[in-house]
């Protein structure tokens, strides 16, 4: 598995990468002949040592798996590219696939293969709007501020809303994780969407235990966030395990704040997190990443995204590796039945630039990506990394004829952000959203 993986710096760092292209091709040829059933009988991380392995094996759906039971990895790859493997067939198959199976198939694919198969996968989730419908493309509005200044948050939120962003979630990474601050931001965001009657959801991206404390204090929590990884030990480094995530799911659902559905969890992942925690068990980083999607799948999330270039060049060295990893992650998540988005991003010390991100963004649009991040100017001044901007999202919607979530689009029209044809309107005096920064005290 590791030696069949296209080159990336994290696998070299871990000492598991192929040492030459010839070795990589030989490994891919051998992997293509591996029966899918072998992944059910030989775990990459032993069943006894890892609760994620136990989750994968114990929840495997044999009936869903039966159509491809006789396949090898190579045969699965070839079949996924056929017309027979349509959206309905892939949705029915998802519970029968394990992360290792889809990761293995991805290692045999070119970029166009990853894009084509992912574009056929449709995953729809709901809270206050409907995310993932055909012909739609959503955006997380990410108005982070280095001091959690409420007026700064409000100004960025106004900017994003006027570009039609925010239907996935209005989600803030707090600069300070104190409970008082989390409750304060949660209340401000809740007041904002109530005041303007915005059909979306909010999230303060803090640890699940802090979110549960906020719920106990009576904070208006819509979504519960957590970073997750693909091994028990890596998740322990995040301070979580499966029972704790189940407790968080139940606590958040108990508030019954969704109007259209009860998908309340928001998960973020990223290749290299297990390696950085010394918790990768000698497994390549892309396979470990796919295993994180088994964790996410267990909790019926509204949103999942890979923060693909955030961890740094030690794991994904340059734009080429980031582009490949982003498309792999999206493919694996969608094939496993997740509402998969991608934070199209890089750190300032990586060998990447905004042209690389434009390329990945456009490829993901072709692949049917559920959502991306919307950051003022594409530069997150709190987290200190480069992502995608509000106008990047507007570009992709215009290029590909995509629209926001339908309930959110109707609100954008009523607010004067979009015209009757769905095009963005220039900011006009009298636009009620202009009062937003002054409305937040």
Short mmCIF file of C-alpha atoms in Angstrom, two decimals:
data_model
loop_
_atom_site.label_atom_id
_atom_site.label_comp_id
_atom_site.label_asym_id
_atom_site.label_seq_id
_atom_site.Cartn_x
_atom_site.Cartn_y
_atom_site.Cartn_z
CA UNK A 1 0.00 0.00 0.00
CA UNK A 2 2.67 2.50 1.04
CA UNK A 3 5.05 1.84 -1.83
CA UNK A 4 2.18 2.02 -4.36
CA UNK A 5 1.33 5.56 -3.23
CA UNK A 6 2.29 8.46 -5.52
CA UNK A 7 5.28 10.32 -4.06
CA UNK A 8 4.72 12.58 -1.07
CA UNK A 9 7.13 13.95 1.49
CA UNK A 10 5.30 12.53 4.51
CA UNK A 11 5.79 8.95 3.37
CA UNK A 12 9.46 9.66 2.74
CA UNK A 13 9.71 11.13 6.25
CA UNK A 14 8.04 8.01 7.66
CA UNK A 15 10.42 5.75 5.74
CA UNK A 16 7.62 3.88 3.95
CA UNK A 17 7.77 5.41 0.45
CA UNK A 18 8.99 3.65 -2.67
CA UNK A 19 12.64 4.45 -3.34
CA UNK A 20 12.17 4.70 -7.10
CA UNK A 21 9.46 5.04 -9.71
CA UNK A 22 10.16 1.49 -10.81
CA UNK A 23 9.50 0.20 -7.29
CA UNK A 24 6.32 2.28 -7.13
CA UNK A 25 4.98 0.85 -10.39
CA UNK A 26 5.81 -2.70 -9.32
CA UNK A 27 3.94 -2.10 -6.05
CA UNK A 28 0.94 -0.71 -7.93
CA UNK A 29 0.88 -3.78 -10.18
CA UNK A 30 0.93 -6.08 -7.16
CA UNK A 31 -1.72 -4.02 -5.37
CA UNK A 32 -4.00 -4.22 -8.41
CA UNK A 33 -4.13 -8.01 -7.98
CA UNK A 34 -5.04 -7.97 -4.28
CA UNK A 35 -8.60 -9.29 -3.66
CA UNK A 36 -10.85 -6.82 -1.83
CA UNK A 37 -11.75 -9.52 0.69
CA UNK A 38 -8.15 -9.53 1.87
CA UNK A 39 -8.75 -6.14 3.52
CA UNK A 40 -11.44 -7.77 5.65
CA UNK A 41 -9.11 -10.57 6.73
CA UNK A 42 -5.82 -8.69 7.10
CA UNK A 43 -6.04 -5.32 8.83
CA UNK A 44 -3.36 -2.70 8.23
CA UNK A 45 -3.53 -1.95 11.97
CA UNK A 46 -4.36 -4.97 14.16
CA UNK A 47 -7.97 -5.32 15.30
CA UNK A 48 -6.91 -5.81 18.92
CA UNK A 49 -4.83 -2.63 19.02
CA UNK A 50 -7.05 0.00 17.46
CA UNK A 51 -10.69 1.03 17.95
CA UNK A 52 -10.83 2.49 14.43
CA UNK A 53 -9.95 -0.91 12.97
CA UNK A 54 -12.67 -2.48 15.13
CA UNK A 55 -15.15 0.14 13.94
CA UNK A 56 -14.28 -0.54 10.28
CA UNK A 57 -14.60 -4.33 10.60
CA UNK A 58 -17.57 -4.46 12.96
CA UNK A 59 -19.73 -2.06 10.92
CA UNK A 60 -18.88 -3.48 7.50
CA UNK A 61 -22.07 -4.14 5.50
CA UNK A 62 -21.73 -7.52 3.80
CA UNK A 63 -24.90 -7.11 1.76
CA UNK A 64 -23.75 -3.77 0.33
CA UNK A 65 -20.35 -5.32 -0.42
CA UNK A 66 -21.72 -8.34 -2.29
CA UNK A 67 -21.75 -6.77 -5.83
CA UNK A 68 -17.96 -6.28 -5.70
CA UNK A 69 -17.00 -9.12 -3.35
CA UNK A 70 -15.21 -11.03 -6.11
CA UNK A 71 -13.20 -7.99 -7.29
CA UNK A 72 -9.54 -7.27 -6.92
CA UNK A 73 -8.37 -3.71 -6.28
CA UNK A 74 -7.65 -3.28 -9.98
CA UNK A 75 -11.06 -4.59 -10.96
CA UNK A 76 -12.72 -2.19 -8.51
CA UNK A 77 -10.80 0.69 -10.06
CA UNK A 78 -11.84 -0.31 -13.57
CA UNK A 79 -15.49 -0.88 -12.62
CA UNK A 80 -15.77 2.48 -10.85
CA UNK A 81 -14.98 4.17 -14.16
CA UNK A 82 -17.80 2.39 -16.05
CA UNK A 83 -21.29 3.71 -16.73
CA UNK A 84 -22.65 0.88 -14.59
CA UNK A 85 -21.20 2.57 -11.51
CA UNK A 86 -23.72 5.44 -11.40
CA UNK A 87 -24.73 7.66 -8.49
CA UNK A 88 -27.40 5.33 -7.12
CA UNK A 89 -25.17 2.25 -7.40
CA UNK A 90 -22.26 3.98 -5.66
CA UNK A 91 -24.50 5.24 -2.84
CA UNK A 92 -25.74 1.70 -2.22
CA UNK A 93 -22.18 0.35 -2.32
CA UNK A 94 -20.69 2.86 0.15
CA UNK A 95 -21.47 0.92 3.39
CA UNK A 96 -19.80 -2.13 1.88
CA UNK A 97 -16.49 -0.42 1.19
CA UNK A 98 -13.76 0.01 3.77
CA UNK A 99 -11.32 2.94 3.82
CA UNK A 100 -8.44 0.64 2.90
CA UNK A 101 -10.30 -0.59 -0.19
CA UNK A 102 -10.97 2.90 -1.53
CA UNK A 103 -7.47 4.12 -0.62
CA UNK A 104 -5.99 1.17 -2.51
CA UNK A 105 -8.12 1.89 -5.59
CA UNK A 106 -7.11 5.57 -5.50
CA UNK A 107 -3.42 4.61 -5.65
CA UNK A 108 -4.04 3.10 -9.09
CA UNK A 109 -5.83 6.16 -10.46
CA UNK A 110 -4.78 9.17 -12.46
CA UNK A 111 -6.21 12.55 -11.48
CA UNK A 112 -8.90 12.31 -14.14
CA UNK A 113 -10.01 8.96 -12.68
CA UNK A 114 -10.33 10.44 -9.20
CA UNK A 115 -12.34 13.34 -10.60
CA UNK A 116 -14.67 11.25 -12.74
CA UNK A 117 -15.61 8.77 -10.02
CA UNK A 118 -16.04 11.42 -7.33
CA UNK A 119 -18.28 13.46 -9.65
CA UNK A 120 -20.72 10.53 -9.72
CA UNK A 121 -21.02 10.39 -5.91
CA UNK A 122 -23.87 12.40 -4.39
CA UNK A 123 -24.17 12.86 -0.62
CA UNK A 124 -26.95 15.12 0.71
CA UNK A 125 -27.10 16.38 4.32
CA UNK A 126 -29.42 18.78 6.14
CA UNK A 127 -29.59 21.02 9.19
CA UNK A 128 -31.20 24.38 8.31
CA UNK A 129 -30.58 24.00 4.61
CA UNK A 130 -29.86 21.23 2.12
CA UNK A 131 -26.21 20.64 1.21
CA UNK A 132 -24.89 18.49 -1.63
CA UNK A 133 -27.74 18.53 -4.13
CA UNK A 134 -26.82 18.17 -7.83
CA UNK A 135 -25.90 21.52 -9.36
CA UNK A 136 -25.05 23.12 -6.02
CA UNK A 137 -21.77 24.15 -4.42
CA UNK A 138 -21.53 25.43 -0.85
CA UNK A 139 -19.07 27.56 1.09
CA UNK A 140 -18.03 27.72 4.72
CA UNK A 141 -17.83 31.40 5.62
CA UNK A 142 -14.69 31.58 7.80
CA UNK A 143 -14.51 35.04 9.43
CA UNK A 144 -11.61 34.30 11.80
CA UNK A 145 -10.05 37.18 13.71
CA UNK A 146 -6.71 37.18 15.61
CA UNK A 147 -8.29 38.69 18.73
CA UNK A 148 -11.88 37.46 18.26
CA UNK A 149 -12.95 41.08 17.85
CA UNK A 150 -16.69 41.00 17.24
CA UNK A 151 -16.73 43.93 14.82
CA UNK A 152 -13.94 42.33 12.82
CA UNK A 153 -15.86 39.06 12.71
CA UNK A 154 -18.99 40.94 11.66
CA UNK A 155 -17.20 42.81 8.87
CA UNK A 156 -15.80 39.58 7.43
CA UNK A 157 -19.18 37.92 7.72
CA UNK A 158 -20.83 40.79 5.85
CA UNK A 159 -18.20 40.53 3.12
CA UNK A 160 -18.78 36.80 2.76
CA UNK A 161 -22.57 37.01 2.72
CA UNK A 162 -22.44 39.64 0.00
CA UNK A 163 -20.48 37.15 -2.14
CA UNK A 164 -23.12 34.48 -1.50
CA UNK A 165 -20.97 32.50 0.93
CA UNK A 166 -22.04 30.85 4.17
CA UNK A 167 -24.51 28.16 3.15
CA UNK A 168 -22.31 25.31 4.43
CA UNK A 169 -21.76 27.03 7.78
CA UNK A 170 -20.61 30.28 9.31
CA UNK A 171 -17.72 28.78 11.23
CA UNK A 172 -15.14 30.53 13.39
CA UNK A 173 -11.83 29.16 14.69
CA UNK A 174 -11.59 31.03 18.00
CA UNK A 175 -8.31 32.68 18.90
CA UNK A 176 -9.00 31.83 22.56
CA UNK A 177 -10.61 28.57 23.62
CA UNK A 178 -11.94 29.75 26.98
CA UNK A 179 -15.50 28.64 27.68
CA UNK A 180 -16.66 32.24 28.18
CA UNK A 181 -15.30 33.21 24.76
CA UNK A 182 -16.86 30.18 23.05
CA UNK A 183 -20.26 30.97 24.56
CA UNK A 184 -19.93 34.65 23.62
CA UNK A 185 -19.14 33.92 19.97
CA UNK A 186 -21.88 31.26 19.78
CA UNK A 187 -24.44 33.76 21.06
CA UNK A 188 -23.30 36.47 18.65
CA UNK A 189 -23.50 34.14 15.65
CA UNK A 190 -26.90 32.86 16.71
CA UNK A 191 -28.20 36.42 17.08
CA UNK A 192 -26.81 37.29 13.65
CA UNK A 193 -28.61 34.53 11.75
CA UNK A 194 -31.80 35.06 13.76
CA UNK A 195 -31.77 38.83 13.18
CA UNK A 196 -31.38 38.43 9.43
CA UNK A 197 -33.35 35.17 9.19
CA UNK A 198 -30.48 33.40 7.41
CA UNK A 199 -31.17 29.70 6.66
CA UNK A 200 -27.76 28.40 7.64
CA UNK A 201 -25.91 27.03 10.66
CA UNK A 202 -23.10 28.29 12.84
CA UNK A 203 -20.15 26.61 14.49
CA UNK A 204 -17.35 27.62 16.83
CA UNK A 205 -14.51 25.22 16.06
CA UNK A 206 -13.39 24.28 19.55
CA UNK A 207 -12.78 20.91 21.18
CA UNK A 208 -15.84 18.68 21.64
CA UNK A 209 -15.49 18.79 25.42
CA UNK A 210 -15.64 22.59 25.37
CA UNK A 211 -18.66 22.45 23.07
CA UNK A 212 -20.41 20.09 25.48
CA UNK A 213 -19.62 22.46 28.37
CA UNK A 214 -21.08 25.30 26.31
CA UNK A 215 -24.22 23.22 25.73
CA UNK A 216 -24.52 22.63 29.47
CA UNK A 217 -24.27 26.39 30.00
CA UNK A 218 -27.15 26.93 27.56
CA UNK A 219 -25.16 28.23 24.58
CA UNK A 220 -26.98 28.11 21.21
CA UNK A 221 -24.83 25.40 19.59
CA UNK A 222 -25.80 24.36 16.05
CA UNK A 223 -22.88 22.13 15.01
CA UNK A 224 -20.30 20.28 17.09
CA UNK A 225 -16.79 20.37 15.62
CA UNK A 226 -13.80 18.09 16.04
CA UNK A 227 -10.55 17.32 14.26
CA UNK A 228 -10.19 13.57 13.79
CA UNK A 229 -7.61 11.12 12.47
CA UNK A 230 -7.47 7.51 11.33
CA UNK A 231 -5.94 5.73 14.32
CA UNK A 232 -6.92 5.42 17.96
CA UNK A 233 -3.57 6.79 19.09
CA UNK A 234 -3.77 9.81 16.78
CA UNK A 235 -7.25 10.61 18.03
CA UNK A 236 -5.98 10.28 21.60
CA UNK A 237 -3.47 13.01 20.76
CA UNK A 238 -6.51 15.17 19.89
CA UNK A 239 -8.10 14.22 23.20
CA UNK A 240 -10.97 12.22 21.69
CA UNK A 241 -12.19 8.67 21.20
CA UNK A 242 -15.30 7.07 19.74
CA UNK A 243 -17.38 7.05 22.96
CA UNK A 244 -16.64 10.75 23.52
CA UNK A 245 -17.69 11.61 19.96
CA UNK A 246 -20.92 9.65 20.50
CA UNK A 247 -21.57 11.65 23.67
CA UNK A 248 -20.98 14.89 21.77
CA UNK A 249 -23.34 13.81 18.99
CA UNK A 250 -26.11 13.03 21.46
CA UNK A 251 -25.61 16.26 23.40
CA UNK A 252 -25.75 18.39 20.25
CA UNK A 253 -28.75 16.56 18.82
CA UNK A 254 -30.59 16.98 22.13
CA UNK A 255 -30.87 20.72 21.41
CA UNK A 256 -32.97 19.96 18.30
CA UNK A 257 -31.97 23.21 16.63
CA UNK A 258 -32.09 21.93 13.06
CA UNK A 259 -35.19 22.78 11.03
CA UNK A 260 -34.64 20.38 8.10
CA UNK A 261 -32.43 17.64 9.56
CA UNK A 262 -30.26 16.47 12.44
CA UNK A 263 -26.82 16.20 10.85
CA UNK A 264 -25.00 18.10 13.60
CA UNK A 265 -21.34 17.03 13.42
CA UNK A 266 -18.56 18.84 11.57
CA UNK A 267 -15.22 17.03 11.17
CA UNK A 268 -11.88 18.15 9.77
CA UNK A 269 -9.04 15.85 8.77
CA UNK A 270 -5.70 16.08 6.96
CA UNK A 271 -2.99 13.81 5.60
CA UNK A 272 -0.03 13.66 7.98
CA UNK A 273 -1.78 14.22 11.31
CA UNK A 274 -1.17 10.65 12.52
CA UNK A 275 2.48 10.75 11.45
CA UNK A 276 3.00 14.07 13.23
CA UNK A 277 1.64 12.43 16.41
CA UNK A 278 3.85 9.36 15.97
CA UNK A 279 0.65 7.32 15.68
CA UNK A 280 0.68 6.04 12.09
CA UNK A 281 1.69 2.41 12.82
CA UNK A 282 3.97 2.39 9.76
CA UNK A 283 1.01 2.92 7.41
CA UNK A 284 1.16 5.50 4.60
CA UNK A 285 -0.50 8.81 5.34
CA UNK A 286 -3.17 8.61 2.64
CA UNK A 287 -4.49 5.26 3.88
CA UNK A 288 -4.55 6.62 7.44
CA UNK A 289 -6.45 9.66 6.16
CA UNK A 290 -9.07 7.44 4.52
CA UNK A 291 -9.51 5.61 7.85
CA UNK A 292 -10.47 8.94 9.43
CA UNK A 293 -13.48 8.93 7.12
CA UNK A 294 -14.70 5.74 8.81
CA UNK A 295 -14.78 7.72 12.05
CA UNK A 296 -16.68 10.56 10.41
CA UNK A 297 -19.14 8.21 8.70
CA UNK A 298 -20.10 6.69 12.06
CA UNK A 299 -21.57 10.00 13.27
CA UNK A 300 -23.68 11.15 10.28
CA UNK A 301 -21.96 14.53 9.85
CA UNK A 302 -23.34 17.58 8.09
CA UNK A 303 -19.84 18.48 6.87
CA UNK A 304 -16.43 16.85 6.53
CA UNK A 305 -13.38 18.44 5.00
CA UNK A 306 -9.75 17.66 4.54
CA UNK A 307 -7.54 20.64 5.36
CA UNK A 308 -5.28 19.35 2.68
CA UNK A 309 -2.17 21.57 2.74
CA UNK A 310 -2.42 22.93 6.29
CA UNK A 311 -0.01 20.62 8.11
CA UNK A 312 2.93 21.70 5.98
CA UNK A 313 5.59 20.64 3.47
CA UNK A 314 6.94 17.91 5.74
CA UNK A 315 3.84 15.94 4.68
CA UNK A 316 2.86 17.45 1.31
CA UNK A 317 5.89 19.21 -0.06
CA UNK A 318 4.62 21.22 -3.01
CA UNK A 319 1.65 22.19 -5.14
CA UNK A 320 1.78 18.96 -7.13
CA UNK A 321 1.54 16.82 -3.99
CA UNK A 322 -1.19 19.01 -2.49
CA UNK A 323 -3.30 18.79 -5.66
CA UNK A 324 -2.99 15.01 -5.79
CA UNK A 325 -3.79 14.64 -2.08
CA UNK A 326 -6.82 16.91 -2.26
CA UNK A 327 -8.34 14.93 -5.11
CA UNK A 328 -7.53 11.60 -3.39
CA UNK A 329 -9.14 12.71 -0.14
CA UNK A 330 -12.24 14.00 -1.89
CA UNK A 331 -12.56 10.78 -3.90
CA UNK A 332 -12.17 8.53 -0.86
CA UNK A 333 -14.57 10.53 1.30
CA UNK A 334 -17.28 10.70 -1.36
CA UNK A 335 -16.97 7.00 -2.22
CA UNK A 336 -17.39 6.17 1.48
CA UNK A 337 -20.60 8.22 1.57
CA UNK A 338 -19.44 11.46 3.19
CA UNK A 339 -20.45 15.09 2.44
CA UNK A 340 -16.87 15.86 1.51
CA UNK A 341 -15.37 19.31 1.19
CA UNK A 342 -11.78 20.46 0.87
CA UNK A 343 -9.93 23.36 2.43
CA UNK A 344 -7.86 24.24 -0.65
CA UNK A 345 -4.86 25.60 1.20
CA UNK A 346 -1.13 25.74 1.85
CA UNK A 347 1.23 27.10 4.45
CA UNK A 348 3.61 29.92 3.61
CA UNK A 349 6.71 27.69 3.81
CA UNK A 350 5.40 25.13 1.29
CA UNK A 351 6.54 25.05 -2.33
CA UNK A 352 3.09 26.12 -3.51
CA UNK A 353 1.28 29.29 -4.51
CA UNK A 354 -2.17 30.55 -5.38
CA UNK A 355 -1.91 29.28 -8.95
CA UNK A 356 -1.68 25.75 -7.52
CA UNK A 357 -4.76 26.44 -5.43
CA UNK A 358 -6.64 27.77 -8.46
CA UNK A 359 -5.85 24.53 -10.26
CA UNK A 360 -7.00 22.35 -7.35
CA UNK A 361 -10.12 24.47 -6.84
CA UNK A 362 -11.14 24.10 -10.47
CA UNK A 363 -10.44 20.36 -10.50
CA UNK A 364 -12.51 19.92 -7.35
CA UNK A 365 -15.36 21.81 -8.96
CA UNK A 366 -15.28 19.27 -11.79
CA UNK A 367 -15.19 16.47 -9.22
CA UNK A 368 -18.38 17.61 -7.49
CA UNK A 369 -16.79 18.85 -4.28
CA UNK A 370 -19.46 19.65 -1.68
CA UNK A 371 -17.91 22.85 -0.32
CA UNK A 372 -14.76 24.89 0.22
CA UNK A 373 -13.67 27.60 2.66
CA UNK A 374 -14.40 31.27 2.13
CA UNK A 375 -11.72 33.43 3.81
CA UNK A 376 -11.35 37.22 3.39
CA UNK A 377 -8.71 37.70 0.70
CA UNK A 378 -7.86 33.97 0.91
CA UNK A 379 -5.48 34.86 3.78
CA UNK A 380 -6.45 33.63 7.23
CA UNK A 381 -4.76 36.16 9.48
CA UNK A 382 -5.56 34.18 12.62
CA UNK A 383 -4.45 30.69 11.53
CA UNK A 384 -1.68 32.14 9.32
CA UNK A 385 -2.23 30.07 6.18
CA UNK A 386 -3.50 30.61 2.65
CA UNK A 387 -6.90 29.25 1.62
CA UNK A 388 -9.68 30.24 -0.80
CA UNK A 389 -11.51 33.55 -0.85
CA UNK A 390 -15.13 34.62 -1.25
CA UNK A 391 -14.48 35.58 -4.86
CA UNK A 392 -12.85 32.19 -5.51
CA UNK A 393 -16.17 30.58 -4.61
CA UNK A 394 -18.04 33.04 -6.85
CA UNK A 395 -15.64 32.20 -9.68
CA UNK A 396 -16.28 28.47 -9.41
CA UNK A 397 -20.05 28.87 -9.24
CA UNK A 398 -20.02 31.11 -12.30
CA UNK A 399 -17.62 28.90 -14.27
CA UNK A 400 -19.51 25.68 -13.63
CA UNK A 401 -23.06 27.02 -13.39
CA UNK A 402 -23.36 25.98 -9.75
CA UNK A 403 -25.67 27.50 -7.15
CA UNK A 404 -25.79 27.78 -3.36
CA UNK A 405 -27.97 25.51 -1.24
CA UNK A 406 -31.56 26.20 -2.40
CA UNK A 407 -32.87 27.63 0.89
CA UNK A 408 -29.83 29.88 1.17
CA UNK A 409 -30.13 30.98 -2.45
CA UNK A 410 -33.75 32.04 -1.86
CA UNK A 411 -32.58 34.11 1.11
CA UNK A 412 -29.77 35.70 -0.93
CA UNK A 413 -32.35 36.83 -3.47
CA UNK A 414 -34.66 38.22 -0.81
CA UNK A 415 -31.73 40.08 0.75
CA UNK A 416 -30.78 41.61 -2.62
CA UNK A 417 -27.43 39.80 -2.83
CA UNK A 418 -28.50 37.88 -5.96
CA UNK A 419 -30.71 39.05 -8.79
CA UNK A 420 -33.60 37.03 -10.19
CA UNK A 421 -31.23 35.09 -12.47
CA UNK A 422 -28.94 34.10 -9.61
CA UNK A 423 -26.13 36.55 -10.42
CA UNK A 424 -24.38 38.56 -7.72
CA UNK A 425 -25.55 42.16 -7.44
CA UNK A 426 -23.21 45.06 -6.67
CA UNK A 427 -23.39 46.29 -3.10
CA UNK A 428 -26.11 48.95 -3.02
CA UNK A 429 -26.88 51.66 -0.44
CA UNK A 430 -29.87 50.51 1.54
CA UNK A 431 -28.77 46.88 1.55
CA UNK A 432 -29.88 45.72 4.99
CA UNK A 433 -26.74 43.67 5.46
CA UNK A 434 -24.65 46.85 5.58
CA UNK A 435 -25.88 47.39 9.13
CA UNK A 436 -24.46 44.06 10.25
CA UNK A 437 -21.19 45.32 11.84
CA UNK A 438 -23.10 47.90 13.87
CA UNK A 439 -25.70 45.31 14.87
CA UNK A 440 -23.05 43.26 16.69
CA UNK A 441 -21.97 44.80 19.96
#
